[in-house]
XYZ file of C-alpha atoms in Angstrom:
527
model
C -103.742 300.654 123.844
C -107.425 300.298 123.817
C -108.868 300.590 127.514
C -112.977 301.008 127.769
C -115.541 301.523 130.366
C -119.657 301.890 131.372
C -121.727 304.995 131.949
C -120.769 304.223 135.531
C -117.561 303.625 135.460
C -116.603 300.181 135.424
C -114.297 298.019 133.219
C -115.617 296.275 130.451
C -112.565 294.472 128.537
C -109.492 296.927 130.353
C -106.851 296.246 127.461
C -106.164 295.770 123.840
C -102.511 295.879 122.619
C -101.223 297.152 119.692
C -98.760 297.374 117.345
C -99.726 300.918 115.132
C -101.555 304.676 116.300
C -104.886 305.045 116.256
C -105.675 307.894 114.671
C -110.111 307.781 115.107
C -112.067 305.459 117.100
C -115.682 305.619 117.232
C -118.921 302.880 118.092
C -121.537 301.350 116.426
C -124.390 302.658 116.178
C -126.804 299.713 117.937
C -124.256 299.663 121.064
C -122.212 296.617 119.860
C -118.951 296.735 119.286
C -116.128 299.799 118.735
C -113.873 300.604 115.839
C -110.453 302.526 115.763
C -108.656 303.587 112.234
C -104.819 303.067 112.216
C -102.290 304.132 109.293
C -100.852 300.836 107.704
C -103.900 298.231 109.054
C -106.766 299.683 107.936
C -110.308 300.470 110.437
C -110.134 297.375 112.975
C -112.876 296.169 114.524
C -114.663 294.084 118.434
C -116.699 293.600 120.122
C -117.135 294.999 124.024
C -116.791 291.072 125.484
C -112.840 291.317 123.570
C -113.275 289.431 119.691
C -112.582 291.160 116.675
C -114.566 291.420 113.854
C -113.603 291.450 110.087
C -111.386 294.760 108.902
C -112.265 297.380 106.883
C -109.090 297.440 104.534
C -108.915 301.719 104.141
C -105.741 302.579 105.166
C -104.727 306.783 106.559
C -107.224 307.237 108.067
C -107.953 310.206 110.423
C -111.709 310.309 111.039
C -114.953 308.181 109.970
C -117.967 307.788 110.495
C -120.115 304.409 110.099
C -123.627 304.312 108.510
C -124.799 300.546 109.932
C -128.162 300.382 107.989
C -127.255 301.606 104.396
C -123.596 299.795 105.503
C -121.516 302.587 104.428
C -118.791 304.399 105.998
C -117.862 308.169 105.468
C -114.295 308.891 106.028
C -111.434 311.625 105.638
C -108.200 310.709 103.368
C -105.177 313.249 102.901
C -103.069 311.297 100.666
C -102.966 311.768 98.114
C -104.936 314.849 98.194
C -107.844 316.100 100.790
C -111.159 313.734 100.297
C -114.200 312.067 102.227
C -114.595 309.105 100.565
C -117.993 306.580 99.993
C -117.058 302.899 100.627
C -119.535 300.112 100.313
C -118.681 298.428 103.305
C -120.930 294.832 102.347
C -119.098 294.839 98.594
C -115.697 296.048 99.617
C -115.578 298.977 97.346
C -115.630 302.758 96.837
C -118.394 303.922 95.795
C -117.925 307.436 95.738
C -115.954 310.784 97.028
C -115.177 314.420 97.512
C -112.234 315.573 96.841
C -111.181 319.418 98.158
C -108.418 321.409 96.512
C -107.536 322.840 100.118
C -106.802 322.221 102.926
C -108.558 321.516 106.233
C -109.299 319.965 109.616
C -112.931 319.799 110.785
C -116.671 319.299 108.720
C -119.883 317.730 108.517
C -121.682 316.109 106.879
C -125.596 316.539 106.465
C -127.815 313.478 104.787
C -131.516 313.685 103.302
C -133.594 311.417 104.700
C -132.301 308.189 103.354
C -129.226 308.607 105.214
C -126.900 309.911 101.988
C -124.909 312.485 102.190
C -126.835 315.480 100.356
C -124.608 318.181 101.605
C -120.850 318.487 103.586
C -119.424 321.499 104.937
C -115.668 321.441 106.214
C -113.615 324.451 107.895
C -110.250 326.111 105.630
C -107.438 327.931 106.663
C -108.684 331.228 105.438
C -112.305 332.769 106.496
C -114.617 330.448 104.612
C -116.784 327.832 105.210
C -116.969 325.324 102.678
C -120.114 323.636 100.808
C -119.912 321.215 98.935
C -123.791 320.005 98.076
C -125.265 317.099 95.323
C -127.623 319.551 94.405
C -127.370 323.716 94.506
C -131.571 325.269 94.120
C -131.563 328.700 92.270
C -133.494 331.890 93.619
C -136.756 332.308 91.289
C -136.233 329.299 89.718
C -139.349 327.904 87.228
C -140.952 331.873 88.179
C -143.333 333.715 84.987
C -140.860 336.495 83.467
C -138.486 337.420 80.650
C -135.711 334.534 80.449
C -133.351 335.971 78.625
C -130.574 333.379 78.824
C -132.568 330.611 79.360
C -131.492 329.250 82.896
C -135.084 329.449 84.392
C -134.714 332.258 86.090
C -136.771 335.659 85.628
C -134.082 338.444 84.577
C -136.121 340.429 87.667
C -134.375 338.357 89.882
C -131.346 336.715 87.886
C -128.227 338.139 88.365
C -126.665 337.507 85.148
C -129.465 338.206 82.024
C -127.752 337.189 79.505
C -125.411 334.542 80.689
C -121.798 335.086 80.029
C -120.608 334.835 83.781
C -120.167 338.981 83.625
C -123.347 339.559 86.642
C -125.582 342.690 85.562
C -123.893 345.299 87.916
C -120.144 344.384 86.111
C -121.934 344.258 82.962
C -121.405 347.388 81.139
C -118.654 347.796 78.790
C -119.387 346.177 75.324
C -120.114 347.204 71.758
C -122.263 349.438 71.403
C -124.842 347.742 68.902
C -128.351 349.583 70.325
C -129.143 347.140 73.005
C -128.058 346.972 76.584
C -125.450 345.370 77.275
C -126.605 343.049 80.246
C -128.763 341.086 77.481
C -125.519 341.177 75.468
C -123.621 338.231 75.896
C -119.645 338.356 75.080
C -118.819 336.208 73.239
C -115.977 335.399 75.101
C -117.292 334.341 78.273
C -120.725 332.717 77.195
C -119.967 328.094 77.447
C -117.664 327.487 74.654
C -117.974 323.896 73.198
C -114.939 323.605 70.102
C -115.581 319.440 68.461
C -112.018 318.769 67.223
C -111.593 316.099 64.573
C -109.503 314.180 62.491
C -110.775 310.366 60.783
C -110.269 308.502 64.121
C -111.077 310.473 67.105
C -113.159 313.081 68.574
C -112.887 315.737 71.329
C -115.060 318.251 72.847
C -113.664 320.430 74.707
C -116.647 322.304 76.999
C -115.209 325.840 78.768
C -117.354 327.301 81.540
C -116.709 330.970 83.393
C -117.845 331.487 87.497
C -119.049 334.346 88.159
C -116.415 336.951 90.129
C -117.102 336.356 93.897
C -117.109 332.355 93.198
C -113.660 333.080 91.464
C -112.719 335.468 93.919
C -113.691 332.487 97.074
C -111.555 330.125 94.156
C -108.299 331.997 94.920
C -108.589 332.638 98.342
C -109.035 328.571 98.761
C -105.954 327.776 96.464
C -103.829 330.389 97.835
C -102.246 328.270 101.041
C -103.558 325.086 99.658
C -99.508 323.653 98.966
C -97.464 326.669 101.093
C -98.521 329.014 103.364
C -97.064 332.137 100.813
C -100.036 334.248 98.597
C -99.197 333.579 94.621
C -101.184 331.686 93.263
C -98.633 328.865 91.497
C -98.937 325.881 88.591
C -99.433 323.804 90.792
C -102.240 324.833 93.042
C -103.216 325.900 90.422
C -103.319 321.756 88.787
C -105.177 321.081 92.482
C -107.785 322.236 91.563
C -108.288 321.311 87.994
C -107.506 317.452 89.771
C -110.280 317.866 92.005
C -112.894 319.067 89.862
C -111.955 315.909 87.387
C -111.862 314.064 90.406
C -115.823 315.383 92.062
C -117.624 314.042 88.157
C -118.574 311.102 87.908
C -116.343 310.912 84.240
C -118.048 307.381 83.420
C -121.545 308.571 82.962
C -121.191 312.371 81.742
C -118.666 310.692 79.058
C -121.621 309.028 78.209
C -124.858 310.862 78.482
C -122.111 313.826 76.530
C -121.760 310.475 74.118
C -125.357 310.561 72.875
C -126.040 314.306 72.560
C -123.245 314.085 69.464
C -124.258 312.278 66.366
C -122.230 311.069 63.220
C -123.226 309.058 60.863
C -122.383 305.928 59.695
C -120.466 306.105 63.773
C -120.234 306.099 66.842
C -118.225 306.828 69.867
C -116.185 306.229 72.675
C -115.095 307.594 75.834
C -110.911 307.275 75.303
C -109.795 309.763 77.813
C -111.860 312.335 80.313
C -109.012 315.674 81.242
C -109.890 319.558 83.191
C -108.097 323.137 82.986
C -108.048 325.933 83.759
C -107.918 328.476 80.933
C -107.674 332.327 82.839
C -107.901 333.245 85.762
C -105.768 331.667 88.397
C -102.072 331.130 87.191
C -100.659 334.592 89.480
C -103.560 336.557 89.495
C -102.629 339.734 93.060
C -104.493 338.291 96.233
C -106.001 341.335 95.840
C -107.740 341.004 92.839
C -111.671 340.429 93.236
C -113.236 341.296 89.880
C -110.809 338.500 87.531
C -113.237 335.633 86.455
C -111.454 331.680 86.444
C -112.554 329.977 83.076
C -111.940 326.344 83.078
C -112.602 323.152 80.778
C -113.681 320.315 80.666
C -112.403 318.052 77.863
C -113.374 314.496 76.508
C -111.593 312.066 73.665
C -113.865 309.502 71.800
C -112.105 307.461 69.274
C -114.752 306.894 67.038
C -115.332 302.433 66.030
C -114.227 303.145 62.641
C -111.488 305.369 60.890
C -114.488 307.822 59.275
C -113.991 310.053 55.403
C -114.540 313.319 56.603
C -115.313 314.998 53.673
C -119.138 316.012 53.721
C -119.369 314.015 57.115
C -122.114 315.217 59.109
C -122.457 315.928 62.187
C -125.628 316.482 64.761
C -125.101 318.811 68.190
C -128.300 318.327 70.271
C -128.752 321.157 73.036
C -127.937 320.527 76.282
C -126.904 321.109 79.737
C -123.740 319.951 80.897
C -124.796 316.502 83.401
C -124.349 317.775 86.897
C -123.589 314.432 88.366
C -121.007 316.456 90.633
C -119.821 319.031 88.093
C -118.777 322.693 89.355
C -120.469 323.338 86.256
C -123.240 323.352 88.129
C -122.354 327.347 89.393
C -121.817 328.233 85.547
C -123.976 330.169 83.234
C -124.839 327.213 80.709
C -126.510 329.024 77.551
C -126.114 330.462 75.259
C -123.388 328.823 73.932
C -120.433 328.581 71.421
C -119.753 325.427 69.146
C -116.670 325.753 66.741
C -116.283 322.517 64.171
C -112.431 322.042 63.722
C -109.623 320.345 62.683
C -106.629 319.464 60.428
C -107.254 319.185 56.828
C -111.246 320.563 56.956
C -113.070 323.930 56.898
C -113.998 324.902 60.647
C -117.348 326.535 61.175
C -119.132 327.877 63.351
C -122.921 328.159 65.578
C -123.064 331.463 67.707
C -125.007 332.320 69.807
C -126.720 329.222 69.897
C -129.423 330.073 72.205
C -131.787 327.255 74.672
C -134.950 327.343 72.980
C -133.386 325.835 69.644
C -133.400 322.208 69.756
C -129.997 321.873 67.818
C -127.391 322.648 65.395
C -125.390 320.624 62.292
C -122.285 320.842 60.276
C -121.431 319.243 57.302
C -117.315 318.995 56.578
C -115.716 319.543 54.178
C -111.992 319.682 53.169
C -109.367 322.986 52.619
C -108.909 322.595 49.390
C -105.082 322.853 47.779
C -105.203 326.851 45.977
C -106.228 327.340 49.448
C -103.897 325.343 51.505
C -101.341 326.860 49.470
C -102.459 330.624 49.684
C -102.405 330.399 53.220
C -99.729 331.926 56.059
C -100.113 329.321 58.410
C -99.963 326.607 56.256
C -96.845 328.055 54.374
C -94.868 328.585 57.175
C -95.660 325.158 58.645
C -94.153 323.669 55.409
C -91.199 321.884 55.566
C -90.114 322.800 52.085
C -90.649 326.713 53.293
C -88.600 325.913 57.040
C -85.474 324.101 54.989
C -85.661 327.492 52.868
C -85.587 329.589 55.401
C -83.544 328.263 56.917
C -80.373 327.389 54.477
C -81.274 331.132 53.128
C -80.778 332.261 57.222
C -77.471 330.012 57.656
C -76.142 331.536 54.019
C -76.743 335.070 54.851
C -74.502 335.074 57.810
C -71.297 333.146 55.958
C -71.742 336.474 53.266
C -71.639 338.475 56.662
C -69.022 336.646 58.063
C -66.723 336.517 54.926
C -67.367 339.943 54.682
C -66.281 341.261 58.464
C -63.015 339.558 57.503
C -62.105 340.991 53.795
C -62.900 344.692 55.578
C -61.229 344.114 58.529
C -58.231 342.754 56.546
C -57.908 345.127 54.221
C -58.279 348.225 57.588
C -54.803 346.704 59.539
C -51.364 346.336 58.290
C -49.761 343.034 58.458
C -46.342 343.031 58.885
C -44.185 339.844 58.339
C -40.383 340.331 59.203
C -38.897 337.074 58.277
C -35.832 336.667 60.194
C -32.807 334.366 58.733
C -30.950 332.662 62.114
C -27.220 332.720 61.589
C -25.737 330.068 63.795
C -22.182 330.815 63.331
C -20.184 328.052 64.677
C -17.232 328.752 66.107
C -13.745 326.603 66.077
C -11.117 326.686 68.480
C -7.096 325.273 66.365
C -3.897 325.715 67.475
C -1.723 326.878 66.046
C 2.170 325.813 66.627
C 3.811 328.764 64.401
C 3.124 331.643 65.275
C 4.286 333.002 62.513
C 2.531 330.698 59.687
C -0.362 331.898 58.245
C -2.409 330.311 56.048
C -4.673 331.525 53.404
C -6.607 329.739 51.283
C -6.633 331.799 47.479
C -8.960 331.330 44.688
C -7.139 328.797 41.847
C -5.351 330.942 39.176
C -6.687 330.550 36.159
C -4.264 328.057 33.752
C -2.814 330.134 31.420
C -1.960 328.495 27.694
C 1.222 327.601 26.696
C 2.589 329.493 24.341
C 3.171 327.184 21.327
C 6.917 327.552 19.131
C 6.742 328.193 16.105
C 8.396 325.971 14.158
C 10.560 327.034 10.760
C 8.568 325.370 8.222
C 8.398 325.047 4.610
C 5.781 326.049 3.466
C 4.746 329.490 2.146
C 4.224 331.828 5.358
C 0.408 333.128 5.224
C -0.406 335.560 7.521
C -2.062 334.958 11.212
C -6.011 334.504 11.212
C -8.194 337.404 13.025
C -10.398 336.568 15.253
C -14.000 337.220 14.996
C -16.518 338.674 17.319
C -18.699 335.023 17.575
C -15.503 333.741 18.660
C -14.740 335.986 21.236
C -17.426 336.570 22.637
C -18.122 332.304 22.960
C -14.321 332.053 24.868
C -16.000 334.840 27.282
C -18.751 332.961 28.214
C -17.367 329.873 28.427
C -14.720 331.193 30.953
C -17.002 333.281 32.902
C -18.515 329.173 33.614
C -15.732 327.922 34.251
C -15.444 331.295 36.959
C -18.716 330.529 38.451
C -18.242 326.902 39.401
C -15.143 327.137 40.984
C -15.943 330.200 43.338
C -18.915 328.377 43.844
C -16.907 324.841 44.609
C -14.729 327.052 46.950
C -17.335 328.511 49.054
C -19.149 325.462 49.958
C -16.634 324.394 52.274
C -15.411 327.127 55.427
C -13.140 330.035 55.157
C -10.769 329.502 57.764
C -7.999 332.803 58.951
C -6.288 333.329 61.148
C -4.730 336.730 62.784
C -2.777 338.039 65.141
C -0.672 340.873 65.804
C 2.386 341.991 65.458
C 4.146 343.787 67.077
C 7.572 344.468 67.840
C 7.802 344.999 71.295
C 6.602 341.808 72.537
C 7.908 339.100 72.240
C 7.608 335.972 70.352
C 5.856 332.796 72.832
C 6.687 329.138 70.509
C 3.421 328.986 72.898
C 0.265 328.225 70.754
C -2.302 330.348 70.337
C -5.933 329.690 70.282
C -7.830 331.223 66.992
C -11.485 331.506 66.610
C -12.771 329.924 63.504
C -16.153 331.122 62.261
C -18.208 328.623 60.475
C -20.980 330.522 57.803
C -23.843 328.297 57.425
C -25.213 327.673 53.898
C -28.662 329.782 54.690
C -26.080 332.898 55.373
C -24.491 332.480 51.903
C -28.204 331.900 50.293
C -28.813 334.817 51.872
C -26.173 336.922 51.222
């Protein structure tokens, strides 16, 4: 519900019933209307007589200011992250946005003579007041004197004479080449421009370094941006990276960078815009006040037509990264380390590139076959080499397993006991005749009948003598017959009956059970 009073305390309009929560309210500059911010119904406006005006379609606004002269509204929102946007009421679109990577609950907007935002100051959950500005003024800019890095500030007033991001009072460790460290730039921290290209695309990666003071302040603000611990996580670092990109006019910067790069017989069109923190944030100690934050702004362009890379000429004009809200205004811009690389082409570089040099040019050359084959990195990345290495490792493992098993079998005893189970089949038979005994006797050999001598009228002759061959043949035949009979006899179970003969015990006619053991074929084979 909304209630209004005048300066005398008289009720102007008794009440307005709403179906939503009120986040903020404001009165127009001409005192001709009032407005409120709601979570789901945007910013609603009424005259003091109670007539509702056209609403502004911005939800989840926590606080807002309306500039009726410019038809602008500045609104504070926290979704998807902390930001303040500038909204054109007449055209009903967002024309600008300032994104924060830290927590804030209050802010103050400073406007220029045209009523436009020039500075923004916010609070934070650490002991910092954060300032956002459209332009940064450097102390001593334009003064006369020796300017080593070409930033427009003479060395006598410049805190970083060589432009590597390391303040002169910290710039002590460098290679001894007879030049003072404060005017000898560290190539690892100066601004870098890396061009990576193929036949269809070009990637321009520009890297910058923040000095120790700015790096420590940003780490302090980021530590509590998502949680209450002091450990800088990857998510908090990514939040800072996103804020770098979101605070830039990406289209204007992309067009400007493209105008500084000339490639023969083609033009480039912006396709991607990314921001990356490469070092100085994740898991850095809370008491670290000296590590630098290094970040990169990466732009991806597409060629309007595919290019033949061999002997392709590229020219880069010397430039500063366009401001347009870029955090790069806090970083040194010169000198520059330029590299050109890509798959199948020879890498090239130019360093240091000072501001006095207007441009640098590169002519691309392809990697020769013999050079490619002799490159260890190329050899290791070859599918054939990787397959051969994999097969060699597998073969080595298999040979090792085989040798181990063979050695183990030689050093151990392998005893195998073949145990035959003998099944005894017990049969009980009744014997009605105690005095009888059944016996199985082996069949006797048949005796040859004696032939009677018949008287003959022939002349008697002496008996023929049997030679040794006939005796051996006869004995062999008899042996074969004996074995066959023995084999036939063992196929049938042998039944034996035993009885105890005692004269002291009377004989009984009752039948007694006798145990018959049946030997299996396996037992016979074993015997």
